[in-house]
mmCIF file of C-alpha atoms in Angstrom:
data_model
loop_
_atom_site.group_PDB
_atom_site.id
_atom_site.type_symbol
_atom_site.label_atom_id
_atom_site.label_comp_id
_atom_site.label_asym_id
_atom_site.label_seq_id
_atom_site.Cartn_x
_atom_site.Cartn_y
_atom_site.Cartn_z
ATOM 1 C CA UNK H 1 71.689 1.010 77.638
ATOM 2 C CA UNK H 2 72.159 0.168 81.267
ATOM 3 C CA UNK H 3 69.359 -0.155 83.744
ATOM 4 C CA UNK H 4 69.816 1.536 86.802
ATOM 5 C CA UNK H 5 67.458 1.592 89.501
ATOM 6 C CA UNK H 6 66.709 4.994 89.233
ATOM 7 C CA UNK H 7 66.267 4.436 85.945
ATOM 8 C CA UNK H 8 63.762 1.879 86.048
ATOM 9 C CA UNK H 9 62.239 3.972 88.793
ATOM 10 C CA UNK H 10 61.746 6.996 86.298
ATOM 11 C CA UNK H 11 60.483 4.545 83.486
ATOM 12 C CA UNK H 12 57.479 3.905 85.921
ATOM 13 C CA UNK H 13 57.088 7.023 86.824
ATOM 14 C CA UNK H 14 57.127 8.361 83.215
ATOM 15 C CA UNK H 15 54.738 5.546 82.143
ATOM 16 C CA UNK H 16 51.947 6.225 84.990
ATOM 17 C CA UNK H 17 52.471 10.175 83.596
ATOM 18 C CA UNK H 18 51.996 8.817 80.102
ATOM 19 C CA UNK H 19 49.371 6.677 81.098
ATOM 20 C CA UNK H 20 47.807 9.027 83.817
ATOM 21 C CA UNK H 21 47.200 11.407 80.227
ATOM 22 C CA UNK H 22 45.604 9.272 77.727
ATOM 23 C CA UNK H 23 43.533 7.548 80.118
ATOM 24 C CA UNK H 24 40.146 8.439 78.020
ATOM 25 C CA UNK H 25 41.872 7.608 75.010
ATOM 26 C CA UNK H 26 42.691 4.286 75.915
ATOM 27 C CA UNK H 27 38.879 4.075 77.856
ATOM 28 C CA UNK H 28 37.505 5.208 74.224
ATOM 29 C CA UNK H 29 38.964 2.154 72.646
ATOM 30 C CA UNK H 30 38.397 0.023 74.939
ATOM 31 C CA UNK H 31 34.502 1.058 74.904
ATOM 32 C CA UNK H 32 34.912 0.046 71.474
ATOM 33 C CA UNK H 33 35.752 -2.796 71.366
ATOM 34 C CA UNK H 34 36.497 -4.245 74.794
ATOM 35 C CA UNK H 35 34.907 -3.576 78.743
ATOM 36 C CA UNK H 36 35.996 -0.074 78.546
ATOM 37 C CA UNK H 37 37.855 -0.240 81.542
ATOM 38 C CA UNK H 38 41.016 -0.374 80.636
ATOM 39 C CA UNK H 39 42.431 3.458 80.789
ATOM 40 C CA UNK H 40 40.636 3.601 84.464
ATOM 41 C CA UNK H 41 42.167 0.103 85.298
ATOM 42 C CA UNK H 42 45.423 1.092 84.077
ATOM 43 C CA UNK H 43 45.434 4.446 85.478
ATOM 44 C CA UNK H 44 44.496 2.825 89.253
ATOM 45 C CA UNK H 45 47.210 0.391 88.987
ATOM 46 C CA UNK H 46 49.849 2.965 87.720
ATOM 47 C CA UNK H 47 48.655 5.251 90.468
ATOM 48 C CA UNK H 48 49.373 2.772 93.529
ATOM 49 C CA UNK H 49 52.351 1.409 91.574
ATOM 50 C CA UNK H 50 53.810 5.104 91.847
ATOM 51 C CA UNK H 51 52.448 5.370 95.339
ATOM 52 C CA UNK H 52 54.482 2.233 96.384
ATOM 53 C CA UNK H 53 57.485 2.772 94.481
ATOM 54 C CA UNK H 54 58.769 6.717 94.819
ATOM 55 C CA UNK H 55 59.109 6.539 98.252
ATOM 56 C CA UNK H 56 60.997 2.958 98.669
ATOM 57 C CA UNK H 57 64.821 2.935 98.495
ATOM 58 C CA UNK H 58 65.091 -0.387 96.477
ATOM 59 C CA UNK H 59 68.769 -2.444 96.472
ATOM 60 C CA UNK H 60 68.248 -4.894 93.524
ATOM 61 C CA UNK H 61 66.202 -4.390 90.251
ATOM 62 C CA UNK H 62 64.264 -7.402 91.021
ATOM 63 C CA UNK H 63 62.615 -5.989 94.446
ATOM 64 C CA UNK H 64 61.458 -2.953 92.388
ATOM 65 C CA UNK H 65 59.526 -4.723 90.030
ATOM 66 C CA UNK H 66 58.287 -7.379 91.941
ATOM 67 C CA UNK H 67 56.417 -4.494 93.912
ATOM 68 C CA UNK H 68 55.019 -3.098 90.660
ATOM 69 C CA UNK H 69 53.782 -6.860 89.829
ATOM 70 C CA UNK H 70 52.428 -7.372 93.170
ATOM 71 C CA UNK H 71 50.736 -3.744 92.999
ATOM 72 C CA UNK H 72 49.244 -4.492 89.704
ATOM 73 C CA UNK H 73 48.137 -8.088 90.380
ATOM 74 C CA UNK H 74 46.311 -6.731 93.321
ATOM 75 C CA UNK H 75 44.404 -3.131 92.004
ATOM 76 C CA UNK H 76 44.401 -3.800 88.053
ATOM 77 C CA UNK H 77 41.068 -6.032 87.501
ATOM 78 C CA UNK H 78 40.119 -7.472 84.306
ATOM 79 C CA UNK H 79 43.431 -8.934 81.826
ATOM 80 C CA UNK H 80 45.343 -6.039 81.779
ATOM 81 C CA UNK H 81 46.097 -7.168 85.706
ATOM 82 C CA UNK H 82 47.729 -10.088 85.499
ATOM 83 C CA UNK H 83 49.243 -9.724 82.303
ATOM 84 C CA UNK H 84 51.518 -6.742 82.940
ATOM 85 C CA UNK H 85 51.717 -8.338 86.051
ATOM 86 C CA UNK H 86 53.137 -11.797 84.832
ATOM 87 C CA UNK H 87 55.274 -9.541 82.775
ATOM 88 C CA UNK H 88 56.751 -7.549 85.440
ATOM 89 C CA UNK H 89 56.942 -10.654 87.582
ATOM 90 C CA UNK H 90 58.967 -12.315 84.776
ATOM 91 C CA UNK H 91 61.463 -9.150 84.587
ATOM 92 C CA UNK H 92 61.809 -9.036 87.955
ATOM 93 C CA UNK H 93 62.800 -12.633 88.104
ATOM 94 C CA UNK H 94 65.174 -12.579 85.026
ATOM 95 C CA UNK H 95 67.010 -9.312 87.143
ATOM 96 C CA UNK H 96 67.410 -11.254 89.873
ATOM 97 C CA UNK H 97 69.726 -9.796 92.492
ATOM 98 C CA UNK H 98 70.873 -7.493 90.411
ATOM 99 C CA UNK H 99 71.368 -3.497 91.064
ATOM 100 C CA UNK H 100 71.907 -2.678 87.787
ATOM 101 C CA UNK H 101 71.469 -4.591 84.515
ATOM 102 C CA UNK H 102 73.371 -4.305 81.553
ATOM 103 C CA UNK H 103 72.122 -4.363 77.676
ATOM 104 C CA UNK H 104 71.887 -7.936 77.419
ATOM 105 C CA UNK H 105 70.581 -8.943 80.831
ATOM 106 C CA UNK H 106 67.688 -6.189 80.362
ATOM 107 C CA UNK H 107 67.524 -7.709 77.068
ATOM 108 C CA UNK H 108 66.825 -11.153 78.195
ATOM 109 C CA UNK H 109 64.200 -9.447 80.685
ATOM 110 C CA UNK H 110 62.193 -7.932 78.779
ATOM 111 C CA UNK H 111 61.987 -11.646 76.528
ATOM 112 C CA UNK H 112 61.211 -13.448 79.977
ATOM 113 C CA UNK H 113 58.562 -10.667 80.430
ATOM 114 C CA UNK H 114 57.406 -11.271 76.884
ATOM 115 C CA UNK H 115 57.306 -15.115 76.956
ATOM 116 C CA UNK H 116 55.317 -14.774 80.421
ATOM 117 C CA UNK H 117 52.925 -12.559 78.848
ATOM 118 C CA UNK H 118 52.024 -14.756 76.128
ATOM 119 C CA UNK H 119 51.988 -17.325 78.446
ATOM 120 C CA UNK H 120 49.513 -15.913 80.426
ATOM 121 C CA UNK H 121 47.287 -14.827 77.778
ATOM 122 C CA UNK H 122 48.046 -17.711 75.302
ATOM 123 C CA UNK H 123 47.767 -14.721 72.411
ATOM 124 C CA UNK H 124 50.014 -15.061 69.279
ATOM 125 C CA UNK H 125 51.179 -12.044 67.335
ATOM 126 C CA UNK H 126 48.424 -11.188 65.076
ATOM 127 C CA UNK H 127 45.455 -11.893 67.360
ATOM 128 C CA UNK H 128 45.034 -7.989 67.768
ATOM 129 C CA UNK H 129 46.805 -7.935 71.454
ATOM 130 C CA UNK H 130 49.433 -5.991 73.418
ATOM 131 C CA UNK H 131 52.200 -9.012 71.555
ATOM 132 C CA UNK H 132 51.806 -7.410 68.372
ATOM 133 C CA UNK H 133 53.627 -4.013 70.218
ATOM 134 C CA UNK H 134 55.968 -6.819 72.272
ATOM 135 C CA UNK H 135 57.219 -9.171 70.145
ATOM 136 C CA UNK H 136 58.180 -6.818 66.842
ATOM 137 C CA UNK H 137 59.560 -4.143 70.028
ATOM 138 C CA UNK H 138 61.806 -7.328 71.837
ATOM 139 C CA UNK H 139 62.850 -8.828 68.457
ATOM 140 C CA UNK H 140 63.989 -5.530 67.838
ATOM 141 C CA UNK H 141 66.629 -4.866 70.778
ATOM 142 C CA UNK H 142 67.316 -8.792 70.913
ATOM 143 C CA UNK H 143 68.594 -8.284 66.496
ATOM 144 C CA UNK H 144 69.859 -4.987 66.863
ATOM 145 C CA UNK H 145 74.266 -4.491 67.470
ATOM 146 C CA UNK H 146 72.720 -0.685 67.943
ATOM 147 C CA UNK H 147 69.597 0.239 69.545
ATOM 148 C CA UNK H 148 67.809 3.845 68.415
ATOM 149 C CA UNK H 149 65.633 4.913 70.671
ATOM 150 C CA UNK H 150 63.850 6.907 68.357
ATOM 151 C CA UNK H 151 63.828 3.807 65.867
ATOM 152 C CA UNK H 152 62.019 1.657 69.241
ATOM 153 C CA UNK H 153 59.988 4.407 69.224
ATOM 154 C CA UNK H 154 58.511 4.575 65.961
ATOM 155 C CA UNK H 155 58.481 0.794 65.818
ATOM 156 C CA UNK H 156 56.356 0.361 68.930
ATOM 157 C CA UNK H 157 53.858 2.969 67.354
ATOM 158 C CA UNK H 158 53.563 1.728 64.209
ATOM 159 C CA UNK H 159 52.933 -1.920 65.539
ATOM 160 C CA UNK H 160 50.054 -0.414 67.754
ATOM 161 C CA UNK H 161 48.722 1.328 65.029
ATOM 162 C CA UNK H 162 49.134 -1.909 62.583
ATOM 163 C CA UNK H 163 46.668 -3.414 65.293
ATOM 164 C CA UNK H 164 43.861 -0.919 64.070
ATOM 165 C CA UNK H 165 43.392 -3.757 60.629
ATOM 166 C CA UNK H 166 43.661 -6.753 62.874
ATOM 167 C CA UNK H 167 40.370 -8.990 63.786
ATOM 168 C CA UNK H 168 40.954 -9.719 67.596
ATOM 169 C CA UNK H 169 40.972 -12.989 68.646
ATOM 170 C CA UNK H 170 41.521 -12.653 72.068
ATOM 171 C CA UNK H 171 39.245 -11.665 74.702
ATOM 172 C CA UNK H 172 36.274 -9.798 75.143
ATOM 173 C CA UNK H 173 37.009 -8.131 71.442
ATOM 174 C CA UNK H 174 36.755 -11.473 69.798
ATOM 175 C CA UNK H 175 33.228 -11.380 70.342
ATOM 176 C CA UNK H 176 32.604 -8.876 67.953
ATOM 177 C CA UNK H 177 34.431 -10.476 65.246
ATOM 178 C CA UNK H 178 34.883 -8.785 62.235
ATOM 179 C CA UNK H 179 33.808 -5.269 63.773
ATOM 180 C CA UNK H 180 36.954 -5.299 65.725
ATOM 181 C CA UNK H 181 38.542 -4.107 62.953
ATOM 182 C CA UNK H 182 39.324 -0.537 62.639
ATOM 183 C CA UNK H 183 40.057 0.469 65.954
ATOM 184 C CA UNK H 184 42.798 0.207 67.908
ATOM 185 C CA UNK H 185 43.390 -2.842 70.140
ATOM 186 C CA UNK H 186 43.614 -1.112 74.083
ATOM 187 C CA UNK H 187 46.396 -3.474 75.061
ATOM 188 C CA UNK H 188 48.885 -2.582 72.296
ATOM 189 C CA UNK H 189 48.340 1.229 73.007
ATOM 190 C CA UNK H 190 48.988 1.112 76.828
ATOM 191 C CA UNK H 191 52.185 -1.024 75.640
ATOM 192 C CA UNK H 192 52.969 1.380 73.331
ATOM 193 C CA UNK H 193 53.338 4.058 75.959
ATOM 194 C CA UNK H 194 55.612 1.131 78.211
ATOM 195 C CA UNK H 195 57.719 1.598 75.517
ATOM 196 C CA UNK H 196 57.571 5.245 74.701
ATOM 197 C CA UNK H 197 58.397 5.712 78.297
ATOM 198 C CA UNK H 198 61.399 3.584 78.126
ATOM 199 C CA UNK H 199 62.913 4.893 75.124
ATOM 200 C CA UNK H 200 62.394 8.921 76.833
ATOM 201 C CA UNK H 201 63.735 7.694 79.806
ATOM 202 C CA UNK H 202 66.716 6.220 78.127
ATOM 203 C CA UNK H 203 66.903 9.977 75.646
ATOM 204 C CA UNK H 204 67.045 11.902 79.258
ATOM 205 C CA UNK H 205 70.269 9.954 80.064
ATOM 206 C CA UNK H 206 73.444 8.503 78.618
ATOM 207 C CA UNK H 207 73.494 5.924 76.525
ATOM 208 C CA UNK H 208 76.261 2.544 75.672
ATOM 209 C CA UNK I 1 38.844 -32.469 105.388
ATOM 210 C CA UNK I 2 38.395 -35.810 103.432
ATOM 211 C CA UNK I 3 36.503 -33.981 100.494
ATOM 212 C CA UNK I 4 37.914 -31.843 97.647
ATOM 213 C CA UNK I 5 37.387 -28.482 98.408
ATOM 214 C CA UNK I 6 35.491 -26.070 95.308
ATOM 215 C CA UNK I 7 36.650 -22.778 94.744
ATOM 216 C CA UNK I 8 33.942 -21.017 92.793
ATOM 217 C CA UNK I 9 35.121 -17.702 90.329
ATOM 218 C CA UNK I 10 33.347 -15.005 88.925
ATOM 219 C CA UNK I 11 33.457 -11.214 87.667
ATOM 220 C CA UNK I 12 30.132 -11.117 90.056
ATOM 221 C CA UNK I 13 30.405 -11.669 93.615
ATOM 222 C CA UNK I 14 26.332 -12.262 93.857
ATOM 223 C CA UNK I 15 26.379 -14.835 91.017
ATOM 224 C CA UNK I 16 29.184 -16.991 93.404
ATOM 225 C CA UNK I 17 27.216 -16.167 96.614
ATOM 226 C CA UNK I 18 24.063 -17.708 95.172
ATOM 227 C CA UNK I 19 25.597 -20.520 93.154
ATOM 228 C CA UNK I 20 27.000 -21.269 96.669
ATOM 229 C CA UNK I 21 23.824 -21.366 98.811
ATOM 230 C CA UNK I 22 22.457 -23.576 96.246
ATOM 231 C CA UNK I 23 25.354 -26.055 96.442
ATOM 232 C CA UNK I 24 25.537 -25.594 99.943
ATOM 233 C CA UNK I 25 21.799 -27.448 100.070
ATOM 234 C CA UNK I 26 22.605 -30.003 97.294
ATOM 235 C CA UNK I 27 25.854 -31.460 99.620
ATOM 236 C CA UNK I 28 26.173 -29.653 102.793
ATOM 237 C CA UNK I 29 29.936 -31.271 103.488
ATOM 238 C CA UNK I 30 32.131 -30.633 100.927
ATOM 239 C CA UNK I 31 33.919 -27.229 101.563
ATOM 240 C CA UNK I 32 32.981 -24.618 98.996
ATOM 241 C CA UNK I 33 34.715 -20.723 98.966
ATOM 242 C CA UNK I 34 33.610 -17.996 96.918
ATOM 243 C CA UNK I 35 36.216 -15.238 95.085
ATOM 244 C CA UNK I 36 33.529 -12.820 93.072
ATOM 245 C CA UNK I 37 34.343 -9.467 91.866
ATOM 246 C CA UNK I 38 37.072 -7.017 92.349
ATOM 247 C CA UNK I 39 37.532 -4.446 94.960
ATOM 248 C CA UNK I 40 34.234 -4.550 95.431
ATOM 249 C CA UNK I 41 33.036 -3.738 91.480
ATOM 250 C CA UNK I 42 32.949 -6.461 88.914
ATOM 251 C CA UNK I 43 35.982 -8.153 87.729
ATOM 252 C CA UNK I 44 38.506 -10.813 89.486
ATOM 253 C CA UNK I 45 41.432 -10.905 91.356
ATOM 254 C CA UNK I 46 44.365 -12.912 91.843
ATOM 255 C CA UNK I 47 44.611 -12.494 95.484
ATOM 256 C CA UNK I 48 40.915 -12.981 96.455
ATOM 257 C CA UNK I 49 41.184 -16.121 94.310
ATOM 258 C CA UNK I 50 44.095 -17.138 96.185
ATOM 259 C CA UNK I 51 42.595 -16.507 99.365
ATOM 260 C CA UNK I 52 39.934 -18.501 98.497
ATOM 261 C CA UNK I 53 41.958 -21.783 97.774
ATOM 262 C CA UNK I 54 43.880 -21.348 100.672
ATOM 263 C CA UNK I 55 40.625 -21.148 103.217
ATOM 264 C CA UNK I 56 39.190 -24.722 101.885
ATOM 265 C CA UNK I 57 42.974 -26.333 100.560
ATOM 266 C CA UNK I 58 43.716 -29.483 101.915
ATOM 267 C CA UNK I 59 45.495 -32.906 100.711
ATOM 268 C CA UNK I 60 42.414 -33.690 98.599
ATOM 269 C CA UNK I 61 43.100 -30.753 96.799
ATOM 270 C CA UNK I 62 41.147 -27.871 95.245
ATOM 271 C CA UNK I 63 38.880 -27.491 91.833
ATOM 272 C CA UNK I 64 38.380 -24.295 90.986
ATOM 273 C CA UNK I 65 35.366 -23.151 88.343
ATOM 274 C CA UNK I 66 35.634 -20.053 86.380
ATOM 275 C CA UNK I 67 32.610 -17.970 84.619
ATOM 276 C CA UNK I 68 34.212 -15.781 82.020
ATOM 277 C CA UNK I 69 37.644 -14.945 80.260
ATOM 278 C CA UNK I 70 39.988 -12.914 82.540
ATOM 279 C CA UNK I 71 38.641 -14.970 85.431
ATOM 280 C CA UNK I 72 41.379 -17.953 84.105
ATOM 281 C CA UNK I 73 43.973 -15.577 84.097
ATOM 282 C CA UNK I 74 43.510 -14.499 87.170
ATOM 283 C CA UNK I 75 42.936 -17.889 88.167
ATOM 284 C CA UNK I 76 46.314 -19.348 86.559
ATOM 285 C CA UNK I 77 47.847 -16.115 88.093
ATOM 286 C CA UNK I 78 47.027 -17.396 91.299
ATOM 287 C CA UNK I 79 47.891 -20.974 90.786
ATOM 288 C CA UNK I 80 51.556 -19.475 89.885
ATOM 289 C CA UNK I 81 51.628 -17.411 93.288
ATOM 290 C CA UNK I 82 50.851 -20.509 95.093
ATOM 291 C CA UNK I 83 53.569 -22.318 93.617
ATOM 292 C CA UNK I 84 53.730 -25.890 91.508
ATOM 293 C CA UNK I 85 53.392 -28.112 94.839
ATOM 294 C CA UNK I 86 49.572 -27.892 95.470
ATOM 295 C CA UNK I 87 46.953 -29.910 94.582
ATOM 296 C CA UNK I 88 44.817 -27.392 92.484
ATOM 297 C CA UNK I 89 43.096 -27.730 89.309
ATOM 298 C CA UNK I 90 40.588 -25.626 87.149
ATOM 299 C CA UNK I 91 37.631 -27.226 85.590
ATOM 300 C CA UNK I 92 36.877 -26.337 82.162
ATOM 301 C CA UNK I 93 32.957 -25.848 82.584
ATOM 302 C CA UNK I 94 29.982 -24.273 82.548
ATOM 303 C CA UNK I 95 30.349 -22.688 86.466
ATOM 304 C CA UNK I 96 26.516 -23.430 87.681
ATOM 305 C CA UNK I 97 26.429 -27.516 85.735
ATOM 306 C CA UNK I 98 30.097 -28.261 86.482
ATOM 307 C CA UNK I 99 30.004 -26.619 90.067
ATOM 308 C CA UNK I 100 26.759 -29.094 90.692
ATOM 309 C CA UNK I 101 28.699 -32.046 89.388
ATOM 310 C CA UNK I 102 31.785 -31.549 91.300
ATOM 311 C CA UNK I 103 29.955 -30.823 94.602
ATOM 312 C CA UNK I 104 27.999 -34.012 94.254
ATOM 313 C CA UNK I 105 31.360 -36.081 93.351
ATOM 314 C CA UNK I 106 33.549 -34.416 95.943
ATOM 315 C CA UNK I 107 30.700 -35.405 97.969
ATOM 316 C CA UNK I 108 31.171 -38.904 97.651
ATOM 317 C CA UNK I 109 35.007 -38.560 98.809
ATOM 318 C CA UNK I 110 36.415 -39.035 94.961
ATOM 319 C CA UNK I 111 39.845 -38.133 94.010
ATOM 320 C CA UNK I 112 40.874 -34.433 92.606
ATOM 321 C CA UNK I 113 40.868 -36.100 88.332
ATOM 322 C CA UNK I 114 37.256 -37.773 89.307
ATOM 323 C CA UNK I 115 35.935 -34.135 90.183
ATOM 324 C CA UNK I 116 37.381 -32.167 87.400
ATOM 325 C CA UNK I 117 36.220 -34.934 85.084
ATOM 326 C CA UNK I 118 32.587 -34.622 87.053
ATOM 327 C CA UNK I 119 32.983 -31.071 86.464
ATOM 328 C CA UNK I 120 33.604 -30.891 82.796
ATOM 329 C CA UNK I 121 31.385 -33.669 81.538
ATOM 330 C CA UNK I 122 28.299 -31.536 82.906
ATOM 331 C CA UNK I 123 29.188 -29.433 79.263
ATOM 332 C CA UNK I 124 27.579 -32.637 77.588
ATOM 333 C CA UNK I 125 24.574 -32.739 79.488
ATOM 334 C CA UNK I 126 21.397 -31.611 77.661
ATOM 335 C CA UNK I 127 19.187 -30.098 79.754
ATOM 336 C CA UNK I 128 15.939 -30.613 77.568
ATOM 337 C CA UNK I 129 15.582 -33.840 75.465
ATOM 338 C CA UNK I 130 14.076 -33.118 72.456
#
C-alpha cells in the first residue's frame, strides 16, 4: 500500500467525484440535523481543491496536501473547514519531504491526521462525529499485518451508518438532543466517502 | 500601540460591525478588528480571522471573542497558522458583555490575563437584579 503522488492525487480527485455526487445527500442530513450546509460546503472546497491540485506537478507528498489544507481552510466555512483541514495539515506534516510514503509512514499519517482532528474538534468516538468513521477506520490499518480494501471499506460504512443510533454531542446537532438520533451524522458520511475513495483508488492499482 | 488589541468573531459580519461601532464610542483607543462571515455569506474563516489579528497585533497582545461554535475552530485554526510565539488569547464569553469588558480594561493599559479575565467575568454579571 504505497502512496504515490499520483496516487494521492487520484484519491482527491476520486473523493471530490464521490463527493461532487452525493452532495444533496449529505445537504439532506445535514438539514436534519445540522446547518445544512455541509454537501454545498464540501462540494466548494473539493471543487477548488481539484482546481488547485490537477494542474500542479507536486515533488513531495507533503506540498500536495498542504495545498488541499490551505484550499479547504480558506473556501470550506462552518467545521467541516478546519477540521479536514487540520487533518490534511497533519498528513501533510507527518509526509514530510517525502515523494512517496510507504505502509507505515501513510499509516502514521493518517493517525497524525486523526489526532489533529480530534484535536481540533475536541470530539470523542461516540459523540456522533466524523471520529466514529476515523478512529475504528485508523485502528484498523494501524492492527492489521494485512489490509483489505474491501474489509476498510465495509468498516468505514458500517461505522457511518452505526452513527445513525448515536445522540450527537458535538456541534450544532447537540442542540437537538435526543432527536439527533436516527439520522445520519453529515461528518461521518463525507468521511466515509474519504475512505471509500482511498480504498478504490488503492483497488485501481497494485497493492504490497 | 500600548493597549491590547480585540479581535471580535462572528458567523455575521453585521453583528461584529455593530458590536464594533458601539465599542468604538465606549473607548475610542484601544484597537478593535472585525472577522464576520465567510466569503461574504454567514460562517467564519480562518484566514479573515487571521487577518484580523495581524492588523491590530502588537506586544500587548491580542483577545479574541467568539459568538458561536465553529467560530473557535476557526479561531484555534488560526492561532495554529500564526504559530505558538504570539501573544493571542480567546476569551471564553458572551461576545457583546465580554467584548465591553475587555475594551474598557484594555483601555486602561492592563496586561493580556487582566483582559481575558475582564472578558470572561462579564458571564457572571446579571443584568437585572431581581
Amino acid at each position: 500500500m504505497k502512496l504515490t503522488i499520483a496516487r494521492a492525487k487520484e484519491w482527491m480527485l476520486t473523493f471530490n467525484q464521490r463527493i461532487q455526487e452525493e452532495k444533496d445527500h449529505l445537504t439532506e442530513l445535514d438539514q436534519a440535523i445540522g446547518d445544512g450546509d455541509h454537501g454545498l460546503n464540501m462540494a466548494r472546497g473539493f471543487q477548488e481543491v481539484v482546481k488547485k491540485i490537477e494542474p500542479t506537478n507536486y515533488d513531495t507528498l507533503d506540498a500536495l496536501f498542504k495545498d488541499v489544507a490551505m484550499t479547504l481552510i480558506s473556501k470550506v466555512g462552518g467545521a467541516s473547514g478546519p477540521l479536514y483541514g487540520t487533518a490534511f495539515l497533519r498528513l501533510s506534516t507527518a509526509l514530510k519531504a517525502e515523494s512517496e510514503a510507504n505502509r507505515e509512514k501513510f499509516v502514521e499519517g493518517l493517525k497524525a491526521a486523526l489526532d489533529g482532528i480530534k484535536a481540533r474538534g475536541k470530539a470523542h468516538r461516540g459523540d456522533k462525529t466524523m471520529v466514529d468513521v476515523w478512529e475504528p477506520v485508523v485502528d484498523y490499518v494501524q492492527s492489521q499485518s494485512t489490509i483489505h480494501l474491501s474489509q476498510l471499506n465495509e468498516l468505514a460504512k458500517e461505522k457511518m451508518e452505526e452513527t445513525k443510533d448515536l445522540e450527537a454531542k458535538m456541534g450544532r446537532a447537540s442542540y437537538l438532543g435526543k432527536r439527533s438520533i436516527g439520522t445520519i451524522d453529515p461528518g461521518a458520511a463525507s468521511s466515509y466517502l474519504l475512505f471509500a475513495s482511498l480504498a478504490d483508488c488503492f483497488q485501481k492499482g497494485e497493492m504490497d | 500601540m500600548d493597549k491590547v488589541g480585540i479581535v471580535l468573531v462572528s458567523h455575521s459580519y453585521d453583528i461584529v460591525k455593530g458590536l464594533k461601532t458601539l465599542l468604538n464610542q465606549v473607548q475610542p483607543d484601544v484597537q478593535i478588528a472585525i472577522a464576520g462571515g465567510d466569503n461574504g455569506g454567514i460562517g467564519t474563516s480562518a484566514p479573515a480571522i487571521m487577518e484580523a489579528i495581524e492588523s491590530v497585533y502588537s506586544e500587548k497582545g491580542v483577545v479574541v471573542l467568539f459568538d458561536l461554535g465553529s467560530a473557535l475552530l476557526n479561531t484555534e485554526m488560526a492561532f495554529e497558522m500564526l504559530g505558538e510565539d504570539r501573544r493571542i488569547q480567546i476569551a471564553d464569553a458572551p461576545l457583546v458583555e465580554g467584548a465591553y469588558a475587555g475594551v474598557v480594561e484594555a483601555g486602561f493599559g492592563n496586561s493580556i490575563e487582566e483582559v481575558v479575565e475582564a472578558c470572561e467575568n462579564a458571564r457572571h454579571v446579571k443584568k437585572i437584579n431581581r
